Amino acid sequence: MKRALSIVLLFCLTFAAGPALAAGGAKDLDTAFTKAMLAGDAAAVAACYADDAVLVLPGSSAIKGKKAITEAIEGFLKDLKVTDLVITDAHYRTAGQLSAGWGHFKMTTAPRAGGAATTETGTFCEIAAEQGGVWKYISDHASNDPPPTAAAAPKK
């Protein structure tokens, strides 16, 4: 916990000290992640995460460590096929060996056993670190949008 807090603090101080560097980092990871999800390649998705990464999926508690993240992704892709995944309104900031990304996602999945497809929309926020020349997510948090509210009934 202290290490993650230190990384976030260092990241914030880096941005306060100077302009962000060119895109890369989290943006490149999002591209790789999307490609792997659409291909149903659990190993390629898991390869996007550092050994000590933390992943929070919509409706889940924190999934800590690469082994647990790999198992969660394998379980998800075993039962569901991702038929569409789009990232929109994405923003990225990279400075040194740290990169952040945030925005919106829309993902459509279909049960592998058959059945109706489901589309989820939500937001994400992530931090990536360059480790040995390779970018990896160290923190990845996605949340579903709340369900639409019923239209207000007209007053009589």
mmCIF file of N, CA and C in Angstrom, residues 17-96:
data_model
loop_
_atom_site.group_PDB
_atom_site.id
_atom_site.type_symbol
_atom_site.label_atom_id
_atom_site.label_comp_id
_atom_site.label_asym_id
_atom_site.label_seq_id
_atom_site.Cartn_x
_atom_site.Cartn_y
_atom_site.Cartn_z
ATOM 1 N N ALA A 17 5.874 19.354 -11.748
ATOM 2 C CA ALA A 17 7.193 19.896 -12.023
ATOM 3 C C ALA A 17 7.420 20.255 -13.483
ATOM 4 N N GLY A 18 6.681 19.684 -14.403
ATOM 5 C CA GLY A 18 6.946 19.976 -15.805
ATOM 6 C C GLY A 18 5.920 19.363 -16.717
ATOM 7 N N PRO A 19 6.017 19.669 -18.040
ATOM 8 C CA PRO A 19 5.041 19.174 -19.001
ATOM 9 C C PRO A 19 5.169 17.675 -19.227
ATOM 10 N N ALA A 20 4.061 17.085 -19.623
ATOM 11 C CA ALA A 20 4.058 15.656 -19.920
ATOM 12 C C ALA A 20 4.840 15.383 -21.194
ATOM 13 N N LEU A 21 5.403 14.206 -21.268
ATOM 14 C CA LEU A 21 6.129 13.793 -22.458
ATOM 15 C C LEU A 21 5.165 13.232 -23.483
ATOM 16 N N ALA A 22 5.674 12.847 -24.623
ATOM 17 C CA ALA A 22 4.845 12.332 -25.716
ATOM 18 C C ALA A 22 4.067 11.093 -25.282
ATOM 19 N N ALA A 23 3.000 10.834 -26.041
ATOM 20 C CA ALA A 23 2.144 9.674 -25.756
ATOM 21 C C ALA A 23 2.948 8.382 -25.827
ATOM 22 N N GLY A 24 2.426 7.373 -25.254
ATOM 23 C CA GLY A 24 3.046 6.058 -25.160
ATOM 24 C C GLY A 24 2.435 5.420 -23.947
ATOM 25 N N GLY A 25 3.170 4.643 -23.226
ATOM 26 C CA GLY A 25 2.735 4.123 -21.941
ATOM 27 C C GLY A 25 1.335 3.571 -21.913
ATOM 28 N N ALA A 26 0.466 4.194 -21.153
ATOM 29 C CA ALA A 26 -0.899 3.717 -20.955
ATOM 30 C C ALA A 26 -1.666 3.669 -22.277
ATOM 31 N N LYS A 27 -1.425 4.606 -23.166
ATOM 32 C CA LYS A 27 -2.110 4.617 -24.462
ATOM 33 C C LYS A 27 -1.755 3.370 -25.268
ATOM 34 N N ASP A 28 -0.480 3.045 -25.321
ATOM 35 C CA ASP A 28 -0.048 1.846 -26.043
ATOM 36 C C ASP A 28 -0.587 0.581 -25.388
ATOM 37 N N LEU A 29 -0.626 0.559 -24.061
ATOM 38 C CA LEU A 29 -1.188 -0.591 -23.352
ATOM 39 C C LEU A 29 -2.670 -0.761 -23.666
ATOM 40 N N ASP A 30 -3.410 0.348 -23.712
ATOM 41 C CA ASP A 30 -4.834 0.256 -24.033
ATOM 42 C C ASP A 30 -5.052 -0.345 -25.422
ATOM 43 N N THR A 31 -4.192 0.011 -26.365
ATOM 44 C CA THR A 31 -4.280 -0.555 -27.709
ATOM 45 C C THR A 31 -4.024 -2.062 -27.673
ATOM 46 N N ALA A 32 -2.976 -2.481 -26.959
ATOM 47 C CA ALA A 32 -2.652 -3.907 -26.841
ATOM 48 C C ALA A 32 -3.751 -4.663 -26.105
ATOM 49 N N PHE A 33 -4.269 -4.064 -25.026
ATOM 50 C CA PHE A 33 -5.327 -4.672 -24.233
ATOM 51 C C PHE A 33 -6.574 -4.898 -25.091
ATOM 52 N N THR A 34 -6.983 -3.872 -25.831
ATOM 53 C CA THR A 34 -8.175 -3.966 -26.679
ATOM 54 C C THR A 34 -8.006 -5.062 -27.725
ATOM 55 N N LYS A 35 -6.864 -5.088 -28.383
ATOM 56 C CA LYS A 35 -6.593 -6.108 -29.411
ATOM 57 C C LYS A 35 -6.663 -7.518 -28.812
ATOM 58 N N ALA A 36 -6.061 -7.696 -27.642
ATOM 59 C CA ALA A 36 -6.044 -9.014 -26.996
ATOM 60 C C ALA A 36 -7.437 -9.440 -26.539
ATOM 61 N N MET A 37 -8.215 -8.504 -25.991
ATOM 62 C CA MET A 37 -9.585 -8.828 -25.561
ATOM 63 C C MET A 37 -10.435 -9.259 -26.751
ATOM 64 N N LEU A 38 -10.341 -8.526 -27.851
ATOM 65 C CA LEU A 38 -11.122 -8.872 -29.047
ATOM 66 C C LEU A 38 -10.701 -10.215 -29.629
ATOM 67 N N ALA A 39 -9.432 -10.568 -29.453
ATOM 68 C CA ALA A 39 -8.931 -11.861 -29.930
ATOM 69 C C ALA A 39 -9.238 -12.985 -28.947
ATOM 70 N N GLY A 40 -9.722 -12.647 -27.746
ATOM 71 C CA GLY A 40 -9.981 -13.666 -26.734
ATOM 72 C C GLY A 40 -8.700 -14.284 -26.196
ATOM 73 N N ASP A 41 -7.598 -13.535 -26.239
ATOM 74 C CA ASP A 41 -6.282 -14.026 -25.855
ATOM 75 C C ASP A 41 -5.968 -13.631 -24.409
ATOM 76 N N ALA A 42 -6.347 -14.488 -23.470
ATOM 77 C CA ALA A 42 -6.171 -14.195 -22.046
ATOM 78 C C ALA A 42 -4.706 -13.966 -21.687
ATOM 79 N N ALA A 43 -3.794 -14.734 -22.289
ATOM 80 C CA ALA A 43 -2.371 -14.577 -21.986
ATOM 81 C C ALA A 43 -1.874 -13.197 -22.413
ATOM 82 N N ALA A 44 -2.321 -12.721 -23.573
ATOM 83 C CA ALA A 44 -1.905 -11.397 -24.050
ATOM 84 C C ALA A 44 -2.503 -10.288 -23.194
ATOM 85 N N VAL A 45 -3.737 -10.470 -22.726
ATOM 86 C CA VAL A 45 -4.339 -9.480 -21.824
ATOM 87 C C VAL A 45 -3.540 -9.449 -20.526
ATOM 88 N N ALA A 46 -3.288 -10.596 -19.945
ATOM 89 C CA ALA A 46 -2.556 -10.677 -18.675
ATOM 90 C C ALA A 46 -1.147 -10.115 -18.802
ATOM 91 N N ALA A 47 -0.542 -10.227 -19.987
ATOM 92 C CA ALA A 47 0.812 -9.704 -20.204
ATOM 93 C C ALA A 47 0.868 -8.183 -20.085
ATOM 94 N N CYS A 48 -0.265 -7.527 -20.102
ATOM 95 C CA CYS A 48 -0.316 -6.064 -19.958
ATOM 96 C C CYS A 48 -0.105 -5.622 -18.511
ATOM 97 N N TYR A 49 -0.141 -6.557 -17.559
ATOM 98 C CA TYR A 49 -0.103 -6.226 -16.135
ATOM 99 C C TYR A 49 1.236 -6.579 -15.500
ATOM 100 N N ALA A 50 1.699 -5.718 -14.600
ATOM 101 C CA ALA A 50 2.908 -5.969 -13.820
ATOM 102 C C ALA A 50 2.638 -7.067 -12.798
ATOM 103 N N ASP A 51 3.695 -7.663 -12.307
ATOM 104 C CA ASP A 51 3.560 -8.742 -11.326
ATOM 105 C C ASP A 51 2.816 -8.312 -10.068
ATOM 106 N N ASP A 52 2.971 -7.046 -9.675
ATOM 107 C CA ASP A 52 2.333 -6.556 -8.448
ATOM 108 C C ASP A 52 1.152 -5.620 -8.734
ATOM 109 N N ALA A 53 0.581 -5.734 -9.921
ATOM 110 C CA ALA A 53 -0.526 -4.857 -10.323
ATOM 111 C C ALA A 53 -1.780 -5.108 -9.492
ATOM 112 N N VAL A 54 -2.657 -4.106 -9.507
ATOM 113 C CA VAL A 54 -3.966 -4.203 -8.875
ATOM 114 C C VAL A 54 -5.009 -3.878 -9.942
ATOM 115 N N LEU A 55 -5.986 -4.763 -10.086
ATOM 116 C CA LEU A 55 -7.055 -4.598 -11.055
ATOM 117 C C LEU A 55 -8.389 -4.593 -10.321
ATOM 118 N N VAL A 56 -9.226 -3.604 -10.632
ATOM 119 C CA VAL A 56 -10.581 -3.558 -10.087
ATOM 120 C C VAL A 56 -11.530 -3.529 -11.279
ATOM 121 N N LEU A 57 -12.325 -4.580 -11.387
ATOM 122 C CA LEU A 57 -13.319 -4.680 -12.448
ATOM 123 C C LEU A 57 -14.667 -4.216 -11.922
ATOM 124 N N PRO A 58 -15.570 -3.830 -12.816
ATOM 125 C CA PRO A 58 -16.895 -3.421 -12.344
ATOM 126 C C PRO A 58 -17.516 -4.499 -11.450
ATOM 127 N N GLY A 59 -17.929 -4.089 -10.264
ATOM 128 C CA GLY A 59 -18.586 -4.998 -9.336
ATOM 129 C C GLY A 59 -17.666 -5.923 -8.565
ATOM 130 N N SER A 60 -16.342 -5.770 -8.716
ATOM 131 C CA SER A 60 -15.429 -6.668 -7.999
ATOM 132 C C SER A 60 -14.610 -5.896 -6.979
ATOM 133 N N SER A 61 -14.052 -6.638 -6.060
ATOM 134 C CA SER A 61 -13.073 -6.034 -5.160
ATOM 135 C C SER A 61 -11.726 -6.070 -5.878
ATOM 136 N N ALA A 62 -10.712 -5.533 -5.247
ATOM 137 C CA ALA A 62 -9.392 -5.470 -5.864
ATOM 138 C C ALA A 62 -8.841 -6.873 -6.108
ATOM 139 N N ILE A 63 -8.320 -7.070 -7.309
ATOM 140 C CA ILE A 63 -7.649 -8.313 -7.685
ATOM 141 C C ILE A 63 -6.164 -7.971 -7.690
ATOM 142 N N LYS A 64 -5.419 -8.595 -6.790
ATOM 143 C CA LYS A 64 -4.028 -8.196 -6.569
ATOM 144 C C LYS A 64 -3.051 -9.238 -7.068
ATOM 145 N N GLY A 65 -2.088 -8.793 -7.848
ATOM 146 C CA GLY A 65 -1.017 -9.645 -8.330
ATOM 147 C C GLY A 65 -1.332 -10.284 -9.671
ATOM 148 N N LYS A 66 -0.288 -10.503 -10.431
ATOM 149 C CA LYS A 66 -0.435 -11.018 -11.795
ATOM 150 C C LYS A 66 -1.120 -12.377 -11.834
ATOM 151 N N LYS A 67 -0.825 -13.256 -10.889
ATOM 152 C CA LYS A 67 -1.437 -14.590 -10.891
ATOM 153 C C LYS A 67 -2.956 -14.479 -10.758
ATOM 154 N N ALA A 68 -3.420 -13.703 -9.798
ATOM 155 C CA ALA A 68 -4.864 -13.541 -9.586
ATOM 156 C C ALA A 68 -5.515 -12.816 -10.760
ATOM 157 N N ILE A 69 -4.824 -11.827 -11.322
ATOM 158 C CA ILE A 69 -5.349 -11.110 -12.485
ATOM 159 C C ILE A 69 -5.462 -12.062 -13.668
ATOM 160 N N THR A 70 -4.452 -12.872 -13.892
ATOM 161 C CA THR A 70 -4.482 -13.840 -14.994
ATOM 162 C C THR A 70 -5.654 -14.800 -14.835
ATOM 163 N N GLU A 71 -5.869 -15.312 -13.626
ATOM 164 C CA GLU A 71 -6.983 -16.234 -13.376
ATOM 165 C C GLU A 71 -8.335 -15.564 -13.625
ATOM 166 N N ALA A 72 -8.463 -14.299 -13.215
ATOM 167 C CA ALA A 72 -9.723 -13.574 -13.422
ATOM 168 C C ALA A 72 -9.989 -13.365 -14.913
ATOM 169 N N ILE A 73 -8.972 -13.003 -15.653
ATOM 170 C CA ILE A 73 -9.129 -12.774 -17.091
ATOM 171 C C ILE A 73 -9.443 -14.090 -17.805
ATOM 172 N N GLU A 74 -8.738 -15.152 -17.433
ATOM 173 C CA GLU A 74 -9.014 -16.463 -18.043
ATOM 174 C C GLU A 74 -10.456 -16.886 -17.786
ATOM 175 N N GLY A 75 -10.939 -16.698 -16.578
ATOM 176 C CA GLY A 75 -12.318 -17.052 -16.238
ATOM 177 C C GLY A 75 -13.324 -16.231 -17.026
ATOM 178 N N PHE A 76 -13.060 -14.941 -17.164
ATOM 179 C CA PHE A 76 -13.944 -14.049 -17.909
ATOM 180 C C PHE A 76 -14.009 -14.472 -19.376
ATOM 181 N N LEU A 77 -12.843 -14.664 -19.997
ATOM 182 C CA LEU A 77 -12.804 -14.986 -21.428
ATOM 183 C C LEU A 77 -13.202 -16.432 -21.719
ATOM 184 N N LYS A 78 -13.193 -17.284 -20.702
ATOM 185 C CA LYS A 78 -13.649 -18.668 -20.884
ATOM 186 C C LYS A 78 -15.156 -18.692 -21.135
ATOM 187 N N ASP A 79 -15.878 -17.839 -20.437
ATOM 188 C CA ASP A 79 -17.335 -17.827 -20.515
ATOM 189 C C ASP A 79 -17.906 -16.827 -21.513
ATOM 190 N N LEU A 80 -17.144 -15.772 -21.816
ATOM 191 C CA LEU A 80 -17.657 -14.697 -22.672
ATOM 192 C C LEU A 80 -16.712 -14.403 -23.826
ATOM 193 N N LYS A 81 -17.284 -14.037 -24.957
ATOM 194 C CA LYS A 81 -16.506 -13.559 -26.097
ATOM 195 C C LYS A 81 -16.741 -12.059 -26.198
ATOM 196 N N VAL A 82 -15.652 -11.305 -26.244
ATOM 197 C CA VAL A 82 -15.750 -9.859 -26.414
ATOM 198 C C VAL A 82 -15.911 -9.601 -27.913
ATOM 199 N N THR A 83 -17.066 -9.073 -28.300
ATOM 200 C CA THR A 83 -17.338 -8.829 -29.714
ATOM 201 C C THR A 83 -17.057 -7.390 -30.120
ATOM 202 N N ASP A 84 -16.989 -6.487 -29.136
ATOM 203 C CA ASP A 84 -16.676 -5.095 -29.429
ATOM 204 C C ASP A 84 -16.124 -4.453 -28.160
ATOM 205 N N LEU A 85 -15.097 -3.662 -28.322
ATOM 206 C CA LEU A 85 -14.516 -2.916 -27.203
ATOM 207 C C LEU A 85 -13.985 -1.605 -27.762
ATOM 208 N N VAL A 86 -14.567 -0.515 -27.287
ATOM 209 C CA VAL A 86 -14.189 0.805 -27.775
ATOM 210 C C VAL A 86 -13.860 1.695 -26.588
ATOM 211 N N ILE A 87 -12.747 2.397 -26.682
ATOM 212 C CA ILE A 87 -12.353 3.373 -25.672
ATOM 213 C C ILE A 87 -12.592 4.753 -26.280
ATOM 214 N N THR A 88 -13.309 5.599 -25.535
ATOM 215 C CA THR A 88 -13.609 6.948 -26.014
ATOM 216 C C THR A 88 -13.223 7.980 -24.966
ATOM 217 N N ASP A 89 -13.157 9.231 -25.411
ATOM 218 C CA ASP A 89 -12.839 10.352 -24.537
ATOM 219 C C ASP A 89 -11.635 10.042 -23.652
ATOM 220 N N ALA A 90 -10.630 9.388 -24.259
ATOM 221 C CA ALA A 90 -9.447 8.976 -23.507
ATOM 222 C C ALA A 90 -8.456 10.128 -23.381
ATOM 223 N N HIS A 91 -7.822 10.176 -22.241
ATOM 224 C CA HIS A 91 -6.791 11.175 -21.957
ATOM 225 C C HIS A 91 -5.585 10.435 -21.400
ATOM 226 N N TYR A 92 -4.407 10.856 -21.807
ATOM 227 C CA TYR A 92 -3.189 10.196 -21.365
ATOM 228 C C TYR A 92 -2.146 11.228 -20.981
ATOM 229 N N ARG A 93 -1.397 10.922 -19.934
ATOM 230 C CA ARG A 93 -0.274 11.746 -19.516
ATOM 231 C C ARG A 93 0.874 10.799 -19.179
ATOM 232 N N THR A 94 2.012 11.062 -19.782
ATOM 233 C CA THR A 94 3.194 10.237 -19.554
ATOM 234 C C THR A 94 4.349 11.139 -19.170
ATOM 235 N N ALA A 95 5.040 10.772 -18.110
ATOM 236 C CA ALA A 95 6.217 11.502 -17.664
ATOM 237 C C ALA A 95 7.215 10.486 -17.128
ATOM 238 N N GLY A 96 8.363 10.452 -17.755
ATOM 239 C CA GLY A 96 9.370 9.492 -17.319
ATOM 240 C C GLY A 96 8.868 8.070 -17.460
#
